[in-house]
Coordinates of C-alpha atoms in Angstrom, one line a residue:
M1 CA 132.9 228.8 74.8
R2 CA 131.6 225.3 74.6
H3 CA 133.5 224.8 71.3
R4 CA 136.8 225.9 72.9
H5 CA 136.4 223.4 75.8
G6 CA 135.6 220.7 73.3
V7 CA 138.8 221.3 71.4
R8 CA 140.8 220.7 74.6
T9 CA 139.5 217.2 75.0
Q10 CA 141.2 214.1 73.6
F11 CA 138.4 213.7 71.1
G12 CA 138.6 217.3 70.2
E13 CA 142.4 217.1 69.6
I14 CA 141.9 214.0 67.4
A15 CA 139.2 215.8 65.4
A16 CA 141.5 218.8 64.9
R17 CA 144.3 216.6 63.7
L18 CA 142.0 214.8 61.2
S19 CA 140.9 218.1 59.8
E20 CA 144.4 219.1 58.9
R21 CA 145.7 218.6 55.4
Q22 CA 147.1 215.1 54.9
P23 CA 150.8 214.9 54.1
E24 CA 151.7 214.2 50.4
T25 CA 151.9 210.4 50.0
E26 CA 154.5 208.5 47.9
F27 CA 152.0 207.9 45.1
E28 CA 151.0 211.6 44.9
R29 CA 154.7 212.7 45.0
G30 CA 155.6 210.3 42.2
V31 CA 152.7 211.4 39.9
R32 CA 153.6 215.0 40.4
T33 CA 157.3 214.7 39.6
F34 CA 156.5 212.4 36.6
S35 CA 154.0 214.9 35.3
V36 CA 156.6 217.8 35.6
L37 CA 159.2 215.6 33.7
I38 CA 156.8 214.9 30.8
M39 CA 155.7 218.5 30.6
K40 CA 159.3 219.7 30.3
V41 CA 160.1 217.2 27.5
I42 CA 156.9 218.0 25.6
V43 CA 157.5 221.7 25.7
F44 CA 161.1 221.4 24.5
L45 CA 160.7 218.9 21.7
V46 CA 157.4 220.1 20.3
G47 CA 158.8 223.7 20.3
F48 CA 161.9 222.4 18.5
V49 CA 159.9 220.6 15.8
L50 CA 157.6 223.5 15.3
M51 CA 160.5 225.9 14.8
A52 CA 162.3 223.4 12.4
S53 CA 159.1 223.0 10.3
L54 CA 158.7 226.8 10.1
L55 CA 162.3 227.3 9.1
R56 CA 161.8 224.7 6.3
R57 CA 159.1 227.1 5.1
R58 CA 156.3 224.6 5.4
D59 CA 152.7 225.7 5.7
P60 CA 152.3 227.2 9.2
L61 CA 148.9 225.6 9.9
E62 CA 150.2 222.2 8.8
A63 CA 153.3 222.6 10.9
L64 CA 151.2 223.6 13.9
L65 CA 148.9 220.6 13.5
F66 CA 151.8 218.3 13.2
S67 CA 153.4 219.7 16.4
V68 CA 150.2 219.4 18.3
A69 CA 149.9 215.8 17.1
L70 CA 153.4 215.2 18.4
A71 CA 152.5 216.6 21.8
V72 CA 149.6 214.2 22.0
G73 CA 151.8 211.4 20.8
L74 CA 154.4 212.1 23.5
T75 CA 151.8 212.4 26.3
P76 CA 151.0 209.0 28.0
E77 CA 147.3 209.9 27.8
F78 CA 146.3 206.3 28.6
L79 CA 148.2 206.4 31.8
P80 CA 145.2 207.3 34.0
M81 CA 143.2 204.5 32.4
V82 CA 146.0 201.9 32.6
T83 CA 146.9 203.0 36.2
T84 CA 143.2 202.7 37.2
I85 CA 142.8 199.3 35.6
A86 CA 146.0 198.0 37.2
L87 CA 145.1 199.3 40.6
A88 CA 141.5 198.1 40.4
H89 CA 142.8 194.7 39.3
G90 CA 145.1 194.7 42.2
A91 CA 142.3 195.7 44.6
M92 CA 140.2 192.8 43.4
R93 CA 143.0 190.3 44.0
M94 CA 143.7 191.9 47.4
A95 CA 140.0 191.6 48.4
S96 CA 140.2 187.9 47.7
H97 CA 142.9 187.8 50.4
R98 CA 140.8 189.8 52.9
V99 CA 142.5 193.1 52.2
I100 CA 140.0 195.8 51.4
V101 CA 141.3 199.0 49.6
K102 CA 139.3 202.2 50.2
H103 CA 141.4 204.4 47.9
L104 CA 143.1 203.0 44.8
P105 CA 146.3 205.0 45.1
A106 CA 146.9 203.3 48.4
I107 CA 147.7 200.1 46.5
Q108 CA 150.9 201.6 45.1
N109 CA 151.7 203.2 48.5
L110 CA 151.2 199.7 50.1
G111 CA 153.6 198.1 47.7
S112 CA 156.2 200.9 48.4
I113 CA 156.2 200.4 52.2
D114 CA 159.6 199.8 53.7
V115 CA 158.7 200.5 57.3
L116 CA 155.5 199.2 59.0
C117 CA 154.7 200.7 62.3
S118 CA 152.1 198.9 64.5
D119 CA 150.8 198.4 67.9
K120 CA 151.7 195.2 69.8
T121 CA 148.2 194.2 70.8
G122 CA 146.4 192.3 68.0
T123 CA 149.4 192.3 65.7
L124 CA 152.0 190.4 67.6
T125 CA 149.5 189.0 70.1
T126 CA 146.0 187.6 69.8
G127 CA 144.4 190.8 71.2
E128 CA 142.2 188.7 73.5
M129 CA 143.1 189.8 77.1
R130 CA 142.6 187.3 79.9
L131 CA 142.9 188.2 83.6
V132 CA 145.2 185.7 85.1
E133 CA 146.2 187.1 88.5
H134 CA 144.9 189.5 91.1
L135 CA 147.5 190.3 93.8
D136 CA 147.8 192.6 96.8
A137 CA 150.5 195.3 96.9
L138 CA 153.1 192.8 98.0
G139 CA 152.2 190.2 95.4
S140 CA 150.0 187.8 97.4
P141 CA 146.6 186.7 95.9
S142 CA 143.8 189.0 96.8
D143 CA 140.1 189.2 96.1
R144 CA 139.9 192.7 97.4
V145 CA 141.8 194.2 94.5
L146 CA 139.5 192.3 92.1
E147 CA 136.4 193.7 93.7
L148 CA 137.7 197.3 93.4
A149 CA 138.8 196.8 89.8
L150 CA 135.3 195.5 89.0
L151 CA 133.7 198.6 90.4
N152 CA 136.1 200.8 88.3
S153 CA 135.4 198.9 85.1
Y154 CA 131.7 198.5 85.6
Y155 CA 131.0 202.2 86.4
S156 CA 133.4 203.8 84.0
A157 CA 131.8 205.6 81.0
G158 CA 134.8 205.6 78.6
A159 CA 135.1 203.6 75.4
D160 CA 135.2 199.9 75.7
N161 CA 138.6 198.4 76.0
P162 CA 139.9 194.8 76.2
L163 CA 141.2 195.2 79.8
D164 CA 137.8 196.2 81.2
A165 CA 136.2 193.4 79.2
A166 CA 138.6 190.9 80.7
I167 CA 137.8 192.1 84.2
L168 CA 134.1 191.9 83.7
A169 CA 134.3 188.5 82.0
H170 CA 136.5 187.1 84.9
V171 CA 134.0 188.1 87.6
K172 CA 130.7 186.4 87.1
A173 CA 128.8 188.1 89.9
P174 CA 127.4 191.6 89.2
A175 CA 129.1 194.6 90.8
P176 CA 127.7 195.8 94.1
S177 CA 125.0 198.6 93.8
Y178 CA 126.5 202.0 94.0
I179 CA 125.6 205.5 92.7
K180 CA 128.2 207.0 90.4
V181 CA 128.8 210.6 91.3
G182 CA 131.9 211.4 89.3
E183 CA 134.7 210.2 87.0
L184 CA 138.1 211.3 85.9
P185 CA 138.4 209.6 82.4
F186 CA 141.6 208.0 81.1
D187 CA 144.1 210.0 79.1
F188 CA 147.6 209.3 77.8
D189 CA 149.2 211.8 80.1
R190 CA 147.9 210.4 83.4
R191 CA 147.5 206.8 82.1
R192 CA 144.8 206.1 84.7
L193 CA 141.0 206.3 85.2
S194 CA 139.1 207.1 88.4
V195 CA 135.4 206.8 89.4
M196 CA 133.7 208.2 92.5
L197 CA 130.9 206.0 93.9
G198 CA 128.4 206.8 96.6
G199 CA 126.4 204.4 98.7
S200 CA 125.6 204.6 102.4
G201 CA 127.9 206.8 104.4
R202 CA 131.2 207.9 102.8
Y203 CA 132.2 208.0 99.1
L204 CA 134.6 205.6 97.4
L205 CA 137.1 206.7 94.9
V206 CA 138.6 203.8 92.8
T207 CA 141.6 204.4 90.5
K208 CA 143.0 201.9 88.0
G209 CA 146.0 202.5 85.6
A210 CA 149.6 201.9 84.8
P211 CA 151.7 201.1 87.9
E212 CA 154.1 203.9 87.3
S213 CA 151.2 206.3 87.1
V214 CA 149.2 205.0 90.1
L215 CA 152.0 204.5 92.7
P216 CA 153.1 208.2 92.8
I217 CA 149.6 209.3 93.9
C218 CA 149.5 206.7 96.7
S219 CA 150.5 207.4 100.3
S220 CA 149.8 203.9 101.7
Y221 CA 149.3 200.3 100.7
E222 CA 147.1 197.4 101.7
A223 CA 148.5 194.0 102.5
G224 CA 147.1 191.2 104.7
G225 CA 144.0 193.3 105.5
E226 CA 146.2 196.1 106.9
V227 CA 146.8 199.6 105.6
L228 CA 150.4 200.6 105.9
P229 CA 152.5 203.7 105.1
L230 CA 154.0 203.7 101.6
D231 CA 157.5 204.8 102.3
E232 CA 160.5 204.4 99.9
A233 CA 161.3 200.9 101.2
A234 CA 157.7 199.8 100.9
R235 CA 157.5 201.3 97.4
E236 CA 160.4 199.2 96.3
R237 CA 158.8 196.1 97.6
C238 CA 155.5 197.0 95.9
L239 CA 157.2 197.4 92.6
Q240 CA 158.6 193.8 92.6
A241 CA 155.3 192.2 91.6
P242 CA 154.6 194.3 88.5
E243 CA 158.2 194.0 87.4
R244 CA 158.1 190.2 87.8
L245 CA 154.8 190.0 85.9
G246 CA 156.0 192.4 83.2
A247 CA 159.1 190.4 82.6
L248 CA 156.9 187.4 81.9
G249 CA 155.0 189.4 79.3
H250 CA 151.9 190.1 81.4
R251 CA 150.2 193.5 81.1
V252 CA 149.9 194.9 84.6
L253 CA 147.4 197.4 86.1
A254 CA 147.5 198.9 89.5
V255 CA 144.4 199.5 91.6
A256 CA 144.1 202.1 94.4
Y257 CA 141.3 203.6 96.4
K258 CA 140.3 206.0 99.1
L259 CA 137.3 207.0 101.2
V260 CA 136.2 210.6 101.2
D261 CA 133.3 212.6 102.9
Q262 CA 132.2 214.8 100.0
P263 CA 131.8 214.2 96.2
S264 CA 133.8 217.4 95.7
Q265 CA 136.9 215.6 97.0
L266 CA 137.3 213.8 93.6
A267 CA 141.1 214.1 93.5
E268 CA 143.8 211.5 92.7
S269 CA 146.0 212.0 95.7
K270 CA 146.8 210.2 99.0
L271 CA 145.3 206.9 97.7
V272 CA 145.7 203.4 99.2
L273 CA 147.4 201.0 96.8
A274 CA 145.2 197.9 96.8
G275 CA 147.3 195.7 94.5
F276 CA 147.8 194.6 90.9
L277 CA 146.0 192.8 88.1
A278 CA 147.9 190.8 85.6
F279 CA 146.6 190.1 82.1
L280 CA 147.8 187.6 79.5
D281 CA 147.7 188.3 75.8
P282 CA 149.7 185.5 74.2
P283 CA 151.7 186.0 71.0
L284 CA 150.2 184.9 67.7
D285 CA 151.5 181.6 66.4
D286 CA 152.4 183.1 63.0
A287 CA 153.6 186.5 64.2
G288 CA 157.3 185.5 64.1
S289 CA 157.1 183.9 60.7
S290 CA 155.1 186.8 59.3
I291 CA 157.7 189.4 60.6
A292 CA 160.5 187.3 59.1
A293 CA 158.6 187.1 55.7
L294 CA 158.1 190.9 55.7
A295 CA 161.8 191.4 56.5
A296 CA 162.8 189.1 53.7
D297 CA 160.7 191.3 51.3
G298 CA 162.3 194.5 52.5
V299 CA 159.7 195.7 55.1
K300 CA 161.0 196.4 58.6
V301 CA 158.4 196.2 61.4
K302 CA 158.5 198.7 64.2
I303 CA 156.3 198.3 67.3
L304 CA 154.8 201.5 68.9
T305 CA 153.0 200.4 72.0
G306 CA 151.5 202.0 75.1
D307 CA 152.5 199.1 77.2
S308 CA 155.4 199.1 79.6
E309 CA 159.0 198.5 78.5
L310 CA 159.1 195.1 80.2
V311 CA 156.0 193.8 78.5
A312 CA 157.1 195.2 75.1
R313 CA 160.6 193.7 75.4
H314 CA 159.3 190.2 76.4
V315 CA 156.6 190.0 73.6
C316 CA 158.8 191.4 70.9
A317 CA 161.7 189.2 71.7
S318 CA 159.4 186.1 71.6
V319 CA 158.4 186.8 68.0
G320 CA 161.8 187.8 66.7
V321 CA 161.6 191.6 66.9
D322 CA 164.9 193.2 68.0
A323 CA 164.0 194.5 71.5
S324 CA 167.6 195.0 72.7
R325 CA 166.8 198.7 72.8
V326 CA 163.4 200.1 73.8
V327 CA 162.7 203.8 73.6
L328 CA 160.1 205.3 76.0
G329 CA 157.7 208.0 75.2
A330 CA 159.4 210.4 77.6
Q331 CA 162.6 210.0 75.5
V332 CA 160.6 210.8 72.3
D333 CA 159.5 214.1 73.8
A334 CA 163.0 215.0 74.7
L335 CA 164.2 214.9 71.0
D336 CA 163.6 217.2 68.1
D337 CA 162.3 215.9 64.8
A338 CA 165.7 215.4 63.3
G339 CA 167.0 213.6 66.3
L340 CA 163.9 211.4 66.5
G341 CA 164.3 210.5 62.8
R342 CA 167.8 209.3 63.4
L343 CA 166.8 207.3 66.5
A344 CA 163.8 205.8 64.8
E345 CA 166.0 204.5 62.0
D346 CA 167.8 202.1 64.4
V347 CA 165.2 201.3 67.1
Q348 CA 162.4 198.8 66.5
V349 CA 160.4 199.0 69.7
F350 CA 158.9 202.1 71.3
A351 CA 157.0 201.7 74.6
R352 CA 154.7 203.9 76.7
V353 CA 154.1 206.1 73.7
S354 CA 151.0 208.3 73.3
P355 CA 149.0 208.8 70.0
A356 CA 150.7 212.1 69.5
Q357 CA 154.2 210.5 69.9
K358 CA 153.2 207.7 67.5
S359 CA 152.4 210.4 64.9
R360 CA 155.7 212.1 65.5
I361 CA 157.6 208.9 65.0
I362 CA 155.8 208.2 61.7
L363 CA 156.4 211.7 60.4
A364 CA 160.1 211.5 61.5
L365 CA 160.5 208.3 59.5
R366 CA 158.8 209.8 56.5
G367 CA 161.1 212.7 56.8
R368 CA 164.1 210.3 56.5
G369 CA 162.8 209.1 53.1
H370 CA 160.9 206.0 54.2
V371 CA 157.4 205.0 53.0
V372 CA 155.6 204.2 56.2
G373 CA 152.5 202.2 56.8
Y374 CA 150.7 202.3 60.2
L375 CA 148.5 199.5 61.5
G376 CA 146.1 200.5 64.2
D377 CA 142.4 200.2 65.0
G378 CA 141.7 202.4 68.0
I379 CA 140.1 205.8 68.2
N380 CA 143.4 207.3 69.3
D381 CA 145.2 205.7 66.3
A382 CA 143.3 208.0 63.8
P383 CA 146.0 210.8 63.6
A384 CA 148.8 208.2 63.1
L385 CA 146.7 206.5 60.4
R386 CA 146.2 209.8 58.6
N387 CA 149.9 210.8 58.8
A388 CA 151.2 207.5 57.4
D389 CA 151.7 207.0 53.7
V390 CA 149.2 204.1 54.2
G391 CA 146.8 203.9 57.1
I392 CA 145.8 200.3 57.8
S393 CA 143.0 199.3 60.1
A394 CA 141.0 196.2 60.9
A395 CA 137.4 195.5 60.1
K396 CA 136.7 195.1 63.9
G397 CA 138.4 198.4 64.7
A398 CA 136.8 201.7 65.8
E399 CA 134.8 203.5 63.1
V400 CA 137.0 206.6 63.4
A401 CA 140.1 204.5 62.7
K402 CA 138.5 202.8 59.7
D403 CA 137.4 206.2 58.3
A404 CA 141.0 207.5 58.6
A405 CA 142.5 204.3 57.1
D406 CA 143.3 203.7 53.4
V407 CA 143.2 199.9 53.8
V408 CA 141.0 197.8 56.0
L409 CA 141.9 194.2 56.9
S410 CA 139.1 191.7 57.2
E411 CA 141.5 189.8 59.5
R412 CA 144.0 191.7 61.5
S413 CA 147.1 189.7 60.7
L414 CA 150.6 190.5 59.5
R415 CA 150.3 187.5 57.2
V416 CA 147.3 188.9 55.5
L417 CA 148.9 192.4 55.3
H418 CA 152.0 190.8 53.7
K419 CA 150.0 189.4 50.9
G420 CA 148.4 192.8 50.4
I421 CA 151.9 194.4 50.1
V422 CA 153.0 191.9 47.5
H423 CA 149.9 192.5 45.4
G424 CA 150.5 196.2 45.7
R425 CA 153.9 195.7 44.3
R426 CA 152.5 193.7 41.4
A427 CA 150.0 196.4 40.5
F428 CA 152.7 199.1 40.6
G429 CA 155.0 196.9 38.6
N430 CA 152.5 196.8 35.7
V431 CA 152.0 200.6 36.0
M432 CA 155.8 201.1 35.7
K433 CA 155.9 198.9 32.6
Y434 CA 153.5 201.2 30.8
I435 CA 155.4 204.3 31.9
L436 CA 158.8 203.0 30.9
M437 CA 157.6 201.7 27.6
G438 CA 155.4 204.7 26.8
T439 CA 157.9 207.4 27.6
S440 CA 160.8 205.7 25.9
S441 CA 158.9 204.8 22.7
N442 CA 157.1 208.1 22.4
F443 CA 160.3 210.0 23.1
G444 CA 162.1 208.0 20.4
N445 CA 159.3 208.7 17.9
V446 CA 159.4 212.4 18.6
I447 CA 163.2 212.5 18.1
S448 CA 162.7 210.7 14.8
M449 CA 160.0 213.1 13.7
A450 CA 162.2 216.0 14.7
A451 CA 165.1 214.7 12.7
A452 CA 162.7 214.0 9.7
A453 CA 161.2 217.4 10.0
V454 CA 164.7 218.9 9.5
L455 CA 166.0 216.4 6.8
L456 CA 162.9 215.6 4.7
P457 CA 161.2 218.0 2.3
F458 CA 157.8 216.7 3.5
L459 CA 156.3 215.8 6.9
P460 CA 157.3 212.3 8.0
L461 CA 153.7 211.4 8.9
L462 CA 150.4 213.1 8.5
P463 CA 148.9 214.4 11.7
T464 CA 146.0 211.8 11.5
Q465 CA 148.6 209.1 11.1
V466 CA 150.5 210.3 14.1
L467 CA 147.3 210.1 16.2
L468 CA 146.3 206.7 14.8
N469 CA 149.8 205.3 15.5
N470 CA 149.6 206.6 19.1
F471 CA 146.0 205.3 19.6
L472 CA 146.8 201.8 18.3
Y473 CA 150.0 201.6 20.4
D474 CA 148.1 202.6 23.6
L475 CA 145.4 200.1 22.7
A476 CA 148.0 197.4 22.9
Q477 CA 148.9 198.5 26.4
V478 CA 145.4 198.4 27.9
S479 CA 145.9 194.7 28.9
I480 CA 149.2 195.4 30.8
P481 CA 147.4 195.4 34.1
T482 CA 146.7 191.7 33.6
D483 CA 150.3 190.8 33.0
N484 CA 152.5 188.6 35.1
V485 CA 155.2 190.2 37.3
D486 CA 158.6 188.8 38.0
P487 CA 159.1 187.5 41.6
T488 CA 162.4 189.5 41.6
F489 CA 160.3 192.7 41.3
V490 CA 158.1 192.0 44.4
R491 CA 160.9 191.0 46.7
K492 CA 161.6 194.5 47.9
P493 CA 159.7 197.8 48.0
R494 CA 159.4 199.6 44.7
R495 CA 159.0 203.4 44.4
W496 CA 158.7 206.0 41.7
D497 CA 162.2 206.1 40.3
L498 CA 162.3 209.2 38.1
G499 CA 166.0 208.5 37.5
L500 CA 165.1 205.2 35.9
V501 CA 162.3 206.7 33.8
R502 CA 164.5 209.6 32.7
E503 CA 167.4 207.3 31.7
F504 CA 165.0 204.8 30.0
M505 CA 163.6 207.7 28.0
L506 CA 167.1 209.2 27.2
V507 CA 168.7 205.8 26.3
M508 CA 165.9 203.8 24.8
G509 CA 164.5 206.7 22.8
P510 CA 167.6 207.2 20.8
V511 CA 167.9 203.4 20.2
S512 CA 164.4 203.5 18.7
S513 CA 165.3 206.6 16.7
G514 CA 168.4 204.9 15.3
F515 CA 166.3 202.1 13.8
D516 CA 163.8 204.7 12.6
L517 CA 166.7 206.4 10.7
L518 CA 167.7 203.1 9.2
T519 CA 164.1 202.7 8.0
F520 CA 164.3 206.2 6.5
A521 CA 167.4 205.2 4.6
V522 CA 165.9 201.9 3.4
L523 CA 162.7 203.7 2.2
L524 CA 164.5 206.6 0.5
K525 CA 167.7 204.9 -0.8
L526 CA 166.6 201.4 -1.6
F527 CA 163.0 201.9 -2.6
H528 CA 163.1 205.6 -3.6
S529 CA 159.7 206.0 -1.8
S530 CA 157.1 208.5 -2.6
E531 CA 155.7 210.6 0.2
S532 CA 152.8 208.2 0.6
M533 CA 155.0 205.1 0.6
F534 CA 157.3 206.8 3.1
H535 CA 154.4 207.5 5.4
T536 CA 153.1 204.0 5.1
G537 CA 156.5 202.3 5.6
W538 CA 157.4 204.3 8.6
F539 CA 154.0 204.0 10.2
V540 CA 154.1 200.1 10.0
E541 CA 157.7 200.0 11.3
S542 CA 157.1 202.5 14.1
L543 CA 154.0 200.7 15.3
A544 CA 155.6 197.2 15.1
T545 CA 158.7 198.2 17.0
Q546 CA 157.1 200.2 19.8
T547 CA 154.4 197.6 20.3
L548 CA 156.5 194.5 20.3
V549 CA 159.1 196.0 22.6
V550 CA 156.5 195.6 25.3
L551 CA 157.4 191.9 25.4
V552 CA 161.1 192.8 26.1
I553 CA 160.8 195.6 28.6
R554 CA 158.0 194.0 30.7
T555 CA 160.5 191.6 32.5
F556 CA 163.8 191.8 34.3
G557 CA 165.1 188.7 32.6
N558 CA 164.9 186.8 29.4
P559 CA 161.7 187.6 27.6
L560 CA 161.6 184.1 26.1
A561 CA 161.5 182.6 29.6
S562 CA 159.0 185.1 31.2
R563 CA 155.7 184.6 29.5
P564 CA 153.3 187.5 29.2
S565 CA 149.7 187.1 30.2
K566 CA 147.4 185.8 27.5
P567 CA 145.4 189.1 27.2
L568 CA 148.7 191.1 26.7
A569 CA 150.0 188.7 24.1
A570 CA 146.7 188.8 22.2
T571 CA 146.4 192.6 22.2
V572 CA 150.1 193.1 21.1
A573 CA 149.8 190.6 18.3
S574 CA 146.4 192.0 17.2
V575 CA 147.6 195.6 17.0
V576 CA 150.8 194.6 15.0
L577 CA 148.7 192.6 12.5
L578 CA 146.2 195.4 12.2
G579 CA 148.9 197.9 11.5
M580 CA 150.4 195.7 8.8
A581 CA 146.9 195.1 7.3
L582 CA 145.8 198.8 7.1
P583 CA 147.8 199.6 3.9
Y584 CA 145.9 196.8 2.1
S585 CA 142.5 197.6 3.5
P586 CA 139.6 199.8 2.1
L587 CA 140.6 202.5 4.6
A588 CA 144.1 202.9 3.1
A589 CA 143.3 205.7 0.8
K590 CA 141.4 207.7 3.5
L591 CA 144.4 207.3 5.9
G592 CA 147.0 208.2 3.2
F593 CA 148.5 204.7 3.0
V594 CA 149.6 202.7 0.0
P595 CA 150.5 199.0 -0.3
L596 CA 154.1 198.1 0.6
P597 CA 156.3 195.9 -1.6
A598 CA 157.2 192.4 -0.3
G599 CA 160.9 193.3 -0.3
Y600 CA 160.4 196.1 2.2
L601 CA 158.3 193.8 4.5
L602 CA 161.2 191.3 4.5
I603 CA 163.7 194.0 5.4
L604 CA 161.3 195.3 8.0
A605 CA 161.1 191.9 9.7
C606 CA 164.9 191.9 10.0
L607 CA 165.0 195.5 11.4
V608 CA 162.3 194.7 14.0
A609 CA 164.2 191.5 15.1
A610 CA 167.5 193.4 15.4
Y611 CA 165.8 196.2 17.3
L612 CA 164.3 193.8 19.9
V613 CA 167.8 192.2 20.4
V614 CA 169.5 195.5 20.9
T615 CA 166.7 196.7 23.2
E616 CA 167.1 193.5 25.3
L617 CA 170.8 194.2 25.8
V618 CA 170.3 197.8 26.7
K619 CA 167.4 197.0 29.0
R620 CA 169.5 194.5 31.0
W621 CA 172.2 197.2 31.5
L622 CA 169.7 199.8 32.6
Y623 CA 167.9 197.4 35.0
S624 CA 171.1 196.3 36.6
R625 CA 172.1 199.9 37.2
H626 CA 168.9 201.0 38.8
L627 CA 167.1 198.0 40.2
G628 CA 170.0 195.9 41.3
R629 CA 170.8 192.3 40.2
P630 CA 168.3 189.7 41.2
R631 CA 169.4 187.8 44.3
D632 CA 168.5 184.5 42.8
S633 CA 169.0 184.4 39.0
S634 CA 167.3 181.0 38.8
L635 CA 164.0 182.8 39.6
Q636 CA 164.6 185.6 37.2
G637 CA 161.8 186.0 34.8
Q638 CA 159.7 183.1 36.2
P639 CA 156.3 183.9 37.6
D640 CA 155.6 182.5 41.0
R641 CA 152.5 180.8 42.2
E642 CA 150.6 184.1 42.6
G643 CA 152.5 186.1 39.9
R644 CA 150.1 185.1 37.1
A645 CA 147.0 187.2 36.6

């Protein structure tokens, strides 16, 4: 029975939400769809090559081993390692900018964010509440309301919050000695907190909360030392002070009380409105510029706050967030998920929203195809942090929030988060380079081998040569995570684009195969190659073309203007030179290689150069179709200040 009651509490509800399965993130969805694509291609092509080899009446075991080698060659088996290195490299760079990554896949998700949802406090504002006014019900200065608020804050047993801290810091004297006999804790439905105190004689109930939540439970108000009936006319007069303060950006709390004879009369009804407290939480100096920088890089900031509409509108407008329309939590509850998703597309500010409503907004945006990040650091933020593609908390946040988050900021700042997003895009950019180059080159090799299996009376490469070629090629890509990334790539969110990967594979693969077929013709028609010379000549050509093409595909623009990182240039050059040296090494006989004539090497150099030129032209066409033309061509291909690894 105790367990059932625990589930009904706020903490119990949060714990239940955190135990639910986390929605599939952008990174996980991309890996899954990419894996399905590769599996389909492997099954089709390897099955075709195996059937063609068997129809040519080759040895079944040899044909099977060759097909298995092809399957290994087509599989980007270094992808987990390259991805891990790229993300780890990005995590290290992000840590130097005070962004701590708890889960490596969160780096790619962070770079894919196009909507960032956040609370107002501590993001747009300093998060340091300061009590600036204490007024009676009609707006005149009053020490009485401050004394009651002190009692409520001092004796409440809930989690620490900045409003209570501001009250306790403002009043230097200790609270009068009372015996606490009861409490009605704060929750997001009532939006108020009450404590029952006993001393000598009658018991004192003190309530503090949002004005719109406290006034309905009041039947009278206090002004000028008198307690007067709270009729409709008086209620309108009492609302003037909080409306005026809210319009100035102050956060307002109402304070009410009543005296009762018995502790059992702990009920929030027929209270006396004592007055209002006004708190100031000034906007951050760089909030506006940070939001503008995020918008320029394709990230729209949406504010989800529990504050009133007036406060949210004032603060958001002061930092450049569109607050022309503010949606309240009650309106969120009135919409179904589809309607909420359409509304959330256009609205940037939500006020008086509960933690459950924040989660609904985030899931509605994700349902519309957005990659959503959520920045929060309170206990009640934990479900929203978990439901976002990327949960982001601050190092000074609640432990529950940090546990639910994927990324922790040493400094809660949009400027710091913006740097983390850019580094996430760089890391993902290097992962995509490997995927695009690996799938297109490997697909081209498999097409060439399939054609050779049909046309040639012998296998185009021995199984060991296929595996060696694939190993050396992958070895050249290990340093991709250190590569520079074009500024044009990090200027907007990047996501798994399976259409681009598929088209790169289907277009670049045949381009590579076309030059392989030219190589076949040169070897067979001009040099009348033996089986061993054919294996050697094609091995060197295949390794050179698919390795050097990295330098072309790695950038949006001119590869001569966009310099690769030194480690990448070194590994590419080393692998190409090693491949050319193998036929002349002591290992040549064991690997089935023979020395190549100088004439073939000269023709090979021309074929490789022509292949790189054609690839550059096709690459530009593909990038312009899928990624859009750079907004500033003068920056295309040039690494920025932080683009260099």
